Every structure is written in C-alpha cells, then in structure tokens.
C-alpha cells in the first residue's frame, strides 16, 4: 500500500503572477504573498499603469516598504507595454534588472487595460528588441472583440495572435499567463520550454464555470480569463501533474473590494491566503506530489533565468481554516475559499523548532 505523505519540504516557491495594487490595499495584502513565496512578479496594471523605469522603481520601493520588518520577500517588476513604450527605457530597464520582463495586455481585456495594445503590429518593433535582448514577454492571452464569445477568447488569441508572434519572433521568450483551456495546454506542451511557458492559477485548477453559478451567482469567482468547462479544468490538472517544465506557479491573486465586485463586476480572485495550500491539494489529488517542487520553485526561475531559491518551506497535512474576509478601512475583500478548511497548512515556527530539539 502507498504510504500517505503527511509532510513535505520544498524549496521556497515563487509566485510568477501577483496583483498587489497600491496604498492601503498593498499594505494589507502583501503579508499573504510574503508568507509563502520568496519572490513574486508584480503585475503593472495599476490605475496609473507601470509603463516605464521611473514608475517601476517608485512602485517597487512602495512594495519593499510595505513588507514585514523581517521579510526578505523580493518583488520582481514588469513593464506594462503600450504602443508608445520607449525602446531605450525598456532596454535599460532590462539590462539594469529593473524589469524582469514586459506585459502585454490586449486593449480592454481586463482590469486597467485601456492603455493596452489594440493591434499586435503596433508593437512589432518592441517585440523585435525583446527577442534580441532575451527579455521575456508575459501575455494576457485573450482576443477581445464583441463578436467573440467570452469562452473562446483564449483559443482565438492563440490561433490569431500567438501563432503569428511565435512565427515572426521564434526566439522571443513568452509566458502565456493564467491559461484556462485544453487548447492552451496542448499548444504550450508542444513547444520548447526555453521559449514558451505558461502559468496556471489555483482557481482554474479547483473550479470550473459551474461553480460561478451554483447556489446563486458567485461574484467572488468571477475572474478573467473566465472559468471554463470541466474538460478544460481536467486538462490543466493533468498538465501540472505531468511535470513538464513549461508550466509553473502563477496565482493571479487579484484583490478587489467586495462592494466594487458587486457594483462594477470587477474581475479577480484574491487567493494569496491559500494559493499554495490549493496547489498542494491538487498535486496530492493527482498523485503527483513528486512534481510539486518543480512547478512551485524550479521551472519558473529556470525560465526567467534567475537562481533557484536557497530557503525551504514545509507544508504539513493539518487542517487550515481560511479567513472569512479582510478589512481595509470600511471596505472588505473576500478571499478565495473564504471560511473553508483546507487539508494542508504551513508548518509553524514552533513545530519546526520542536522537530529540531
Ligand atoms: O481576474 C483578473 N483580475 N484577471 C486579470 O487579468 C486581471 C486581474 C486584476 O487586475 O484584477
Ligand atoms: Zn493577473
């Protein structure tokens, strides 16, 4: 009989896709990411997007200042691409490690994307430079057009835009962010992990589109790309279990005030308090714990060409009751799986201390 694993120690993970926002929200939410992750790529889609080195350095400072006093969490920054992005600024930003990559938001695809790209040929000159200097391109991969069904946006983007980009710039390093479909899984799997990779979120692994409509409409499960059918959820779970190097952890934790989710229908799921616990739950269910560490802690740094972390963390099979909500002034944010109990938790300092004694 197989021995059930009760405890697992892995290299401390990185989260390759995080929204921390700014000001009071940043100060409140960062603690959940720094608890589990050594580094994270911080998305640049602020209300005033992070479109150049000056804005990025200032935002990174605000993030560093919001950390806990003893934290060594490292925020990695990306440049929000617009058709006016300065090539010089981008190149300097990458060579001085101000940016780890640049993010392509199609115009109107998601939160704060109105400075995004309307037509991919507007930025061919930027992609050409990025390919040359080996600067990764992170993509929100959805084609936006009123005539395209929202459930088909990702597949349409791959067919009409991604294939074109890859043909024109075969050595451009691309991360297809938060993939949601079996088509995206197959497309990424077929390619060399040096040039094409994808992040996968906990909510797209744990939920499908039914969950958004069961027991009444569930605004807290509304995100973009929108949750898809169960067959796609299964394809994502298989993708991470197979241990291919093209896939790594990107939670897309995206806090929004609850009131705004109700009144404006904001897209985004705040999963930082439990994201890592969700991932391990899925790896366990898929009998794939042997590939957990590479997904969380190795494939990402290898793709972005930065060192793998030295620290480790330990997760134990012990119930963890998630928060119901967090409060920010008069507002609240409802986390993913609010108030639910997960089967795994982070080993506390006292537990690891007892072990050492
Ligand atoms: O659900 C999402 N929320 N998807 C995105 O692409 C953006 C994010 C946000 O910024 O709220
Ligand atoms: Zn995102």
Short mmCIF file of C-alpha atoms and ligand atoms in Angstrom, two decimals:
data_model
loop_
_atom_site.label_atom_id
_atom_site.label_comp_id
_atom_site.label_asym_id
_atom_site.label_seq_id
_atom_site.Cartn_x
_atom_site.Cartn_y
_atom_site.Cartn_z
CA UNK A 1 0.00 0.00 0.00
CA UNK A 2 1.21 3.52 -0.78
CA UNK A 3 2.36 5.49 2.22
CA UNK A 4 0.34 8.67 2.65
CA UNK A 5 2.53 11.76 2.73
CA UNK A 6 1.92 13.88 5.85
CA UNK A 7 4.62 16.44 5.43
CA UNK A 8 6.60 17.87 2.57
CA UNK A 9 9.60 20.19 2.47
CA UNK A 10 10.33 22.03 -0.74
CA UNK A 11 12.49 24.90 -1.96
CA UNK A 12 10.61 28.10 -1.07
CA UNK A 13 8.31 28.84 -4.04
CA UNK A 14 7.95 31.96 -6.15
CA UNK A 15 4.66 33.31 -7.44
CA UNK A 16 5.08 34.41 -11.04
CA UNK A 17 1.82 36.39 -11.26
CA UNK A 18 0.58 38.61 -8.43
CA UNK A 19 -1.53 41.78 -8.16
CA UNK A 20 -0.62 43.71 -5.02
CA UNK A 21 -2.31 47.01 -6.00
CA UNK A 22 -1.14 50.09 -4.09
CA UNK A 23 -1.55 52.18 -0.92
CA UNK A 24 -3.70 50.64 1.85
CA UNK A 25 -4.53 47.53 -0.14
CA UNK A 26 -0.86 46.84 -0.86
CA UNK A 27 -0.02 47.29 2.82
CA UNK A 28 -2.68 44.82 3.83
CA UNK A 29 -2.39 42.07 1.20
CA UNK A 30 1.39 41.73 0.81
CA UNK A 31 1.70 39.70 4.04
CA UNK A 32 -0.13 36.75 2.46
CA UNK A 33 2.22 36.56 -0.50
CA UNK A 34 5.42 37.05 1.50
CA UNK A 35 4.38 34.32 3.93
CA UNK A 36 4.57 31.58 1.30
CA UNK A 37 6.72 32.98 -1.50
CA UNK A 38 10.30 34.22 -1.72
CA UNK A 39 9.73 36.24 -4.89
CA UNK A 40 6.81 37.32 -6.99
CA UNK A 41 6.26 39.03 -10.30
CA UNK A 42 4.13 42.07 -9.54
CA UNK A 43 1.65 42.95 -12.25
CA UNK A 44 1.86 46.52 -13.54
CA UNK A 45 -1.85 47.19 -14.16
CA UNK A 46 -2.30 49.89 -11.53
CA UNK A 47 -4.87 52.61 -12.24
CA UNK A 48 -1.85 54.55 -13.41
CA UNK A 49 -0.04 51.65 -15.12
CA UNK A 50 3.65 51.00 -14.59
CA UNK A 51 4.83 51.88 -18.08
CA UNK A 52 8.46 52.89 -17.56
CA UNK A 53 11.52 52.54 -15.31
CA UNK A 54 10.78 55.60 -13.19
CA UNK A 55 7.29 54.43 -12.25
CA UNK A 56 8.52 50.90 -11.66
CA UNK A 57 11.34 51.89 -9.33
CA UNK A 58 8.92 54.03 -7.30
CA UNK A 59 6.31 51.24 -7.13
CA UNK A 60 8.93 48.67 -6.16
CA UNK A 61 10.02 50.93 -3.31
CA UNK A 62 6.46 51.21 -2.05
CA UNK A 63 6.23 47.41 -2.12
CA UNK A 64 9.52 46.93 -0.28
CA UNK A 65 8.37 49.40 2.37
CA UNK A 66 5.08 47.56 2.84
CA UNK A 67 6.79 44.27 3.75
CA UNK A 68 7.05 42.98 7.30
CA UNK A 69 10.18 44.17 9.07
CA UNK A 70 11.97 40.81 8.95
CA UNK A 71 10.83 39.92 5.43
CA UNK A 72 13.25 39.14 2.61
CA UNK A 73 10.49 38.90 0.01
CA UNK A 74 11.58 40.19 -3.41
CA UNK A 75 9.14 41.90 -5.76
CA UNK A 76 10.10 41.41 -9.42
CA UNK A 77 8.77 44.09 -11.72
CA UNK A 78 7.43 44.03 -15.28
CA UNK A 79 6.83 46.88 -17.68
CA UNK A 80 3.26 47.47 -18.93
CA UNK A 81 3.61 47.68 -22.73
CA UNK A 82 1.88 50.41 -24.69
CA UNK A 83 2.35 51.35 -28.31
CA UNK A 84 4.43 54.29 -27.04
CA UNK A 85 6.80 52.25 -24.87
CA UNK A 86 10.29 53.70 -25.23
CA UNK A 87 12.73 51.12 -26.59
CA UNK A 88 15.57 52.83 -24.80
CA UNK A 89 13.77 52.79 -21.44
CA UNK A 90 12.80 49.13 -21.89
CA UNK A 91 16.31 48.08 -22.81
CA UNK A 92 17.88 49.96 -19.91
CA UNK A 93 15.21 48.61 -17.57
CA UNK A 94 16.01 45.04 -18.57
CA UNK A 95 19.78 45.37 -18.55
CA UNK A 96 19.72 47.03 -15.11
CA UNK A 97 17.30 44.36 -13.80
CA UNK A 98 14.62 46.97 -13.07
CA UNK A 99 12.34 44.79 -15.21
CA UNK A 100 12.33 41.01 -15.44
CA UNK A 101 10.03 41.18 -18.45
CA UNK A 102 7.22 43.16 -20.06
CA UNK A 103 3.49 42.51 -20.01
CA UNK A 104 1.18 42.61 -22.99
CA UNK A 105 -2.43 43.46 -22.16
CA UNK A 106 -4.75 43.42 -25.15
CA UNK A 107 -6.82 46.62 -25.11
CA UNK A 108 -9.91 46.20 -22.93
CA UNK A 109 -9.06 42.62 -21.89
CA UNK A 110 -9.18 43.12 -18.13
CA UNK A 111 -8.68 45.48 -15.16
CA UNK A 112 -6.89 48.72 -16.18
CA UNK A 113 -6.12 47.58 -19.71
CA UNK A 114 -7.27 50.68 -21.60
CA UNK A 115 -3.66 51.60 -22.27
CA UNK A 116 -3.11 48.12 -23.70
CA UNK A 117 -2.48 47.02 -27.26
CA UNK A 118 -5.20 47.30 -29.91
CA UNK A 119 -3.34 45.60 -32.72
CA UNK A 120 -0.26 43.44 -32.27
CA UNK A 121 1.54 45.04 -35.21
CA UNK A 122 1.67 48.29 -33.18
CA UNK A 123 4.44 46.71 -31.09
CA UNK A 124 6.41 44.55 -33.54
CA UNK A 125 9.38 46.90 -33.12
CA UNK A 126 9.25 46.29 -29.34
CA UNK A 127 8.97 42.52 -29.71
CA UNK A 128 11.92 42.55 -32.08
CA UNK A 129 14.04 44.26 -29.44
CA UNK A 130 12.81 41.93 -26.70
CA UNK A 131 13.70 38.87 -28.76
CA UNK A 132 17.16 40.28 -29.37
CA UNK A 133 17.92 41.06 -25.72
CA UNK A 134 16.15 37.86 -24.47
CA UNK A 135 13.62 39.84 -22.43
CA UNK A 136 10.55 37.71 -21.58
CA UNK A 137 7.12 38.76 -22.80
CA UNK A 138 4.24 37.98 -20.44
CA UNK A 139 0.89 37.80 -22.17
CA UNK A 140 -2.71 38.11 -21.10
CA UNK A 141 -3.79 35.78 -23.89
CA UNK A 142 -7.33 36.72 -24.85
CA UNK A 143 -8.59 38.18 -28.12
CA UNK A 144 -11.11 40.89 -27.38
CA UNK A 145 -13.89 41.55 -29.82
CA UNK A 146 -17.62 41.83 -29.22
CA UNK A 147 -18.18 39.13 -31.80
CA UNK A 148 -16.00 36.62 -30.00
CA UNK A 149 -17.72 34.54 -27.34
CA UNK A 150 -16.04 35.23 -23.99
CA UNK A 151 -15.37 31.48 -23.54
CA UNK A 152 -13.45 31.40 -26.86
CA UNK A 153 -11.22 34.41 -26.25
CA UNK A 154 -8.15 32.40 -25.24
CA UNK A 155 -8.30 29.93 -28.13
CA UNK A 156 -8.89 32.81 -30.57
CA UNK A 157 -5.86 34.65 -29.20
CA UNK A 158 -3.68 31.57 -29.72
CA UNK A 159 -4.95 30.97 -33.26
CA UNK A 160 -4.93 34.57 -34.46
CA UNK A 161 -2.16 36.27 -32.49
CA UNK A 162 0.15 33.96 -30.56
CA UNK A 163 0.94 31.72 -33.53
CA UNK A 164 1.73 34.83 -35.53
CA UNK A 165 4.01 36.27 -32.82
CA UNK A 166 5.84 32.96 -32.45
CA UNK A 167 6.34 32.69 -36.20
CA UNK A 168 7.69 36.22 -36.50
CA UNK A 169 9.79 36.08 -33.32
CA UNK A 170 10.64 32.38 -32.78
CA UNK A 171 13.23 33.04 -30.07
CA UNK A 172 11.13 35.51 -28.09
CA UNK A 173 10.62 34.11 -24.58
CA UNK A 174 6.88 34.08 -23.85
CA UNK A 175 4.86 33.30 -20.75
CA UNK A 176 1.21 32.74 -21.54
CA UNK A 177 -0.39 33.83 -18.29
CA UNK A 178 -3.17 32.06 -16.40
CA UNK A 179 -4.06 29.55 -19.08
CA UNK A 180 -7.56 28.11 -18.87
CA UNK A 181 -8.17 25.80 -21.82
CA UNK A 182 -7.12 22.39 -23.13
CA UNK A 183 -6.11 24.14 -26.35
CA UNK A 184 -3.66 26.36 -24.46
CA UNK A 185 -2.26 23.33 -22.60
CA UNK A 186 -1.61 21.45 -25.85
CA UNK A 187 -0.14 24.48 -27.57
CA UNK A 188 2.30 25.16 -24.73
CA UNK A 189 3.23 21.50 -24.26
CA UNK A 190 4.25 21.16 -27.90
CA UNK A 191 6.88 23.88 -27.61
CA UNK A 192 10.37 24.14 -26.20
CA UNK A 193 10.19 25.28 -22.57
CA UNK A 194 13.05 27.69 -23.26
CA UNK A 195 10.76 29.87 -25.39
CA UNK A 196 7.21 29.16 -24.28
CA UNK A 197 5.80 28.60 -20.83
CA UNK A 198 2.52 29.12 -19.02
CA UNK A 199 1.32 29.93 -15.53
CA UNK A 200 -1.70 28.20 -14.01
CA UNK A 201 -3.82 29.60 -11.18
CA UNK A 202 -5.27 27.71 -8.20
CA UNK A 203 -8.80 28.82 -9.04
CA UNK A 204 -8.66 27.49 -12.60
CA UNK A 205 -7.40 24.18 -11.16
CA UNK A 206 -10.02 23.96 -8.43
CA UNK A 207 -13.10 25.37 -10.15
CA UNK A 208 -14.97 25.31 -13.40
CA UNK A 209 -17.69 27.53 -14.79
CA UNK A 210 -20.47 25.70 -12.96
CA UNK A 211 -19.04 26.95 -9.68
CA UNK A 212 -19.76 30.51 -10.73
CA UNK A 213 -23.50 29.84 -10.96
CA UNK A 214 -24.23 27.25 -8.28
CA UNK A 215 -26.26 28.43 -5.24
CA UNK A 216 -26.80 31.79 -6.98
CA UNK A 217 -24.29 33.83 -8.89
CA UNK A 218 -20.85 33.90 -7.22
CA UNK A 219 -19.15 37.25 -7.88
CA UNK A 220 -16.09 36.15 -5.91
CA UNK A 221 -15.41 33.50 -8.53
CA UNK A 222 -15.51 35.93 -11.42
CA UNK A 223 -12.09 36.39 -12.94
CA UNK A 224 -10.51 36.81 -16.35
CA UNK A 225 -9.95 34.64 -18.25
CA UNK A 226 -13.34 33.45 -17.04
CA UNK A 227 -13.61 29.93 -15.53
CA UNK A 228 -14.13 27.34 -18.25
CA UNK A 229 -15.83 23.94 -18.63
CA UNK A 230 -14.80 20.95 -16.58
CA UNK A 231 -12.92 19.34 -19.55
CA UNK A 232 -10.55 22.31 -19.51
CA UNK A 233 -10.11 22.13 -15.75
CA UNK A 234 -9.13 18.47 -16.14
CA UNK A 235 -6.60 19.35 -18.85
CA UNK A 236 -4.96 21.92 -16.53
CA UNK A 237 -4.75 19.41 -13.69
CA UNK A 238 -3.11 16.86 -16.00
CA UNK A 239 -0.70 19.49 -17.30
CA UNK A 240 0.73 20.25 -13.88
CA UNK A 241 0.79 16.60 -12.80
CA UNK A 242 2.86 15.52 -15.79
CA UNK A 243 5.81 17.55 -14.58
CA UNK A 244 6.57 19.33 -17.86
CA UNK A 245 8.97 22.24 -17.49
CA UNK A 246 6.71 24.63 -19.44
CA UNK A 247 4.28 25.07 -16.55
CA UNK A 248 4.79 26.95 -13.32
CA UNK A 249 3.04 28.65 -10.47
CA UNK A 250 1.30 31.98 -11.07
CA UNK A 251 -1.60 32.53 -8.71
CA UNK A 252 -3.06 35.69 -10.30
CA UNK A 253 -4.16 36.70 -6.83
CA UNK A 254 -6.16 39.85 -7.59
CA UNK A 255 -7.83 41.64 -4.67
CA UNK A 256 -10.88 43.84 -5.28
CA UNK A 257 -13.17 45.42 -2.71
CA UNK A 258 -16.31 43.33 -2.35
CA UNK A 259 -18.56 46.35 -2.98
CA UNK A 260 -16.79 47.02 -6.27
CA UNK A 261 -17.15 43.40 -7.30
CA UNK A 262 -20.88 43.72 -6.77
CA UNK A 263 -21.41 47.18 -8.23
CA UNK A 264 -18.86 47.14 -11.08
CA UNK A 265 -18.40 43.42 -11.65
CA UNK A 266 -14.61 43.63 -11.21
CA UNK A 267 -12.76 40.51 -12.32
CA UNK A 268 -10.27 38.98 -9.93
CA UNK A 269 -9.88 36.40 -7.19
CA UNK A 270 -7.90 37.11 -4.05
CA UNK A 271 -6.30 33.74 -3.39
CA UNK A 272 -3.00 34.72 -1.70
CA UNK A 273 -4.01 33.46 1.79
CA UNK A 274 -4.41 29.90 0.47
CA UNK A 275 -2.89 29.69 -3.01
CA UNK A 276 -0.02 27.36 -2.10
CA UNK A 277 -2.33 25.17 0.00
CA UNK A 278 -4.65 24.88 -3.01
CA UNK A 279 -1.82 23.85 -5.30
CA UNK A 280 -0.61 21.11 -2.95
CA UNK A 281 -4.19 19.85 -2.60
CA UNK A 282 -4.39 19.39 -6.38
CA UNK A 283 -0.97 17.76 -6.67
CA UNK A 284 -1.93 15.33 -3.92
CA UNK A 285 -5.28 14.55 -5.54
CA UNK A 286 -3.49 13.90 -8.83
CA UNK A 287 -0.91 11.66 -7.12
CA UNK A 288 1.77 13.95 -8.41
CA UNK A 289 3.50 15.32 -5.32
CA UNK A 290 6.84 14.33 -6.84
CA UNK A 291 6.36 17.18 -9.34
CA UNK A 292 5.17 19.75 -6.79
CA UNK A 293 8.57 21.33 -6.16
CA UNK A 294 9.47 21.78 -9.83
CA UNK A 295 6.14 23.53 -10.52
CA UNK A 296 6.44 25.80 -7.47
CA UNK A 297 10.13 26.52 -7.24
CA UNK A 298 12.22 25.38 -10.22
CA UNK A 299 10.50 25.78 -13.59
CA UNK A 300 9.85 29.49 -13.09
CA UNK A 301 13.42 30.56 -12.19
CA UNK A 302 14.77 28.33 -14.96
CA UNK A 303 12.53 30.03 -17.49
CA UNK A 304 13.33 33.54 -16.25
CA UNK A 305 16.99 32.61 -15.99
CA UNK A 306 17.45 33.54 -12.33
CA UNK A 307 18.80 31.41 -9.45
CA UNK A 308 16.60 28.92 -7.65
CA UNK A 309 15.90 29.93 -4.04
CA UNK A 310 18.02 28.59 -1.20
CA UNK A 311 15.42 28.59 1.58
CA UNK A 312 12.90 25.82 2.09
CA UNK A 313 9.40 25.66 3.50
CA UNK A 314 7.48 22.78 4.98
CA UNK A 315 3.81 22.03 4.47
CA UNK A 316 2.04 19.64 6.82
CA UNK A 317 -1.17 17.69 6.45
CA UNK A 318 -3.08 19.57 9.10
CA UNK A 319 -6.40 21.42 8.71
CA UNK A 320 -6.16 25.12 7.98
CA UNK A 321 -9.25 27.31 8.32
CA UNK A 322 -9.15 30.15 5.87
CA UNK A 323 -10.11 33.74 6.72
CA UNK A 324 -13.66 34.89 6.06
CA UNK A 325 -12.61 38.33 4.93
CA UNK A 326 -10.02 41.02 5.36
CA UNK A 327 -10.96 44.60 6.22
CA UNK A 328 -9.40 47.70 4.74
CA UNK A 329 -10.96 50.82 6.27
CA UNK A 330 -14.68 50.48 5.61
CA UNK A 331 -14.11 48.04 2.79
CA UNK A 332 -13.65 44.31 2.77
CA UNK A 333 -12.00 41.79 0.47
CA UNK A 334 -13.33 38.25 0.37
CA UNK A 335 -10.62 35.66 -0.25
CA UNK A 336 -10.90 32.57 -2.43
CA UNK A 337 -12.39 29.69 -0.37
CA UNK A 338 -13.37 32.14 2.39
CA UNK A 339 -14.00 30.41 5.71
CA UNK A 340 -13.30 26.96 4.20
CA UNK A 341 -10.94 24.44 5.74
CA UNK A 342 -8.04 23.14 3.67
CA UNK A 343 -6.22 19.88 4.42
CA UNK A 344 -2.72 21.36 4.32
CA UNK A 345 -1.05 24.14 6.24
CA UNK A 346 2.32 25.80 6.59
CA UNK A 347 4.45 24.29 9.35
CA UNK A 348 4.68 26.88 12.10
CA UNK A 349 7.94 28.01 13.66
CA UNK A 350 7.04 26.21 16.90
CA UNK A 351 6.51 22.94 15.04
CA UNK A 352 9.82 23.14 13.22
CA UNK A 353 11.54 24.18 16.46
CA UNK A 354 10.15 21.12 18.28
CA UNK A 355 11.41 18.93 15.45
CA UNK A 356 14.93 20.31 15.77
CA UNK A 357 15.09 19.74 19.53
O1 LIG B 1 -9.22 38.23 -12.93
C1 LIG B 1 -8.34 39.01 -13.22
N1 LIG B 1 -8.01 40.05 -12.41
N2 LIG B 1 -7.70 38.85 -14.36
C2 LIG B 1 -6.83 39.75 -14.82
O2 LIG B 1 -6.33 39.58 -15.89
C3 LIG B 1 -6.54 40.99 -14.05
C4 LIG B 1 -6.86 40.84 -12.65
C5 LIG B 1 -6.95 42.18 -11.92
O3 LIG B 1 -6.07 43.00 -12.09
O4 LIG B 1 -7.91 42.39 -11.22
ZN1 LIG B 2 -3.39 38.97 -13.47
#
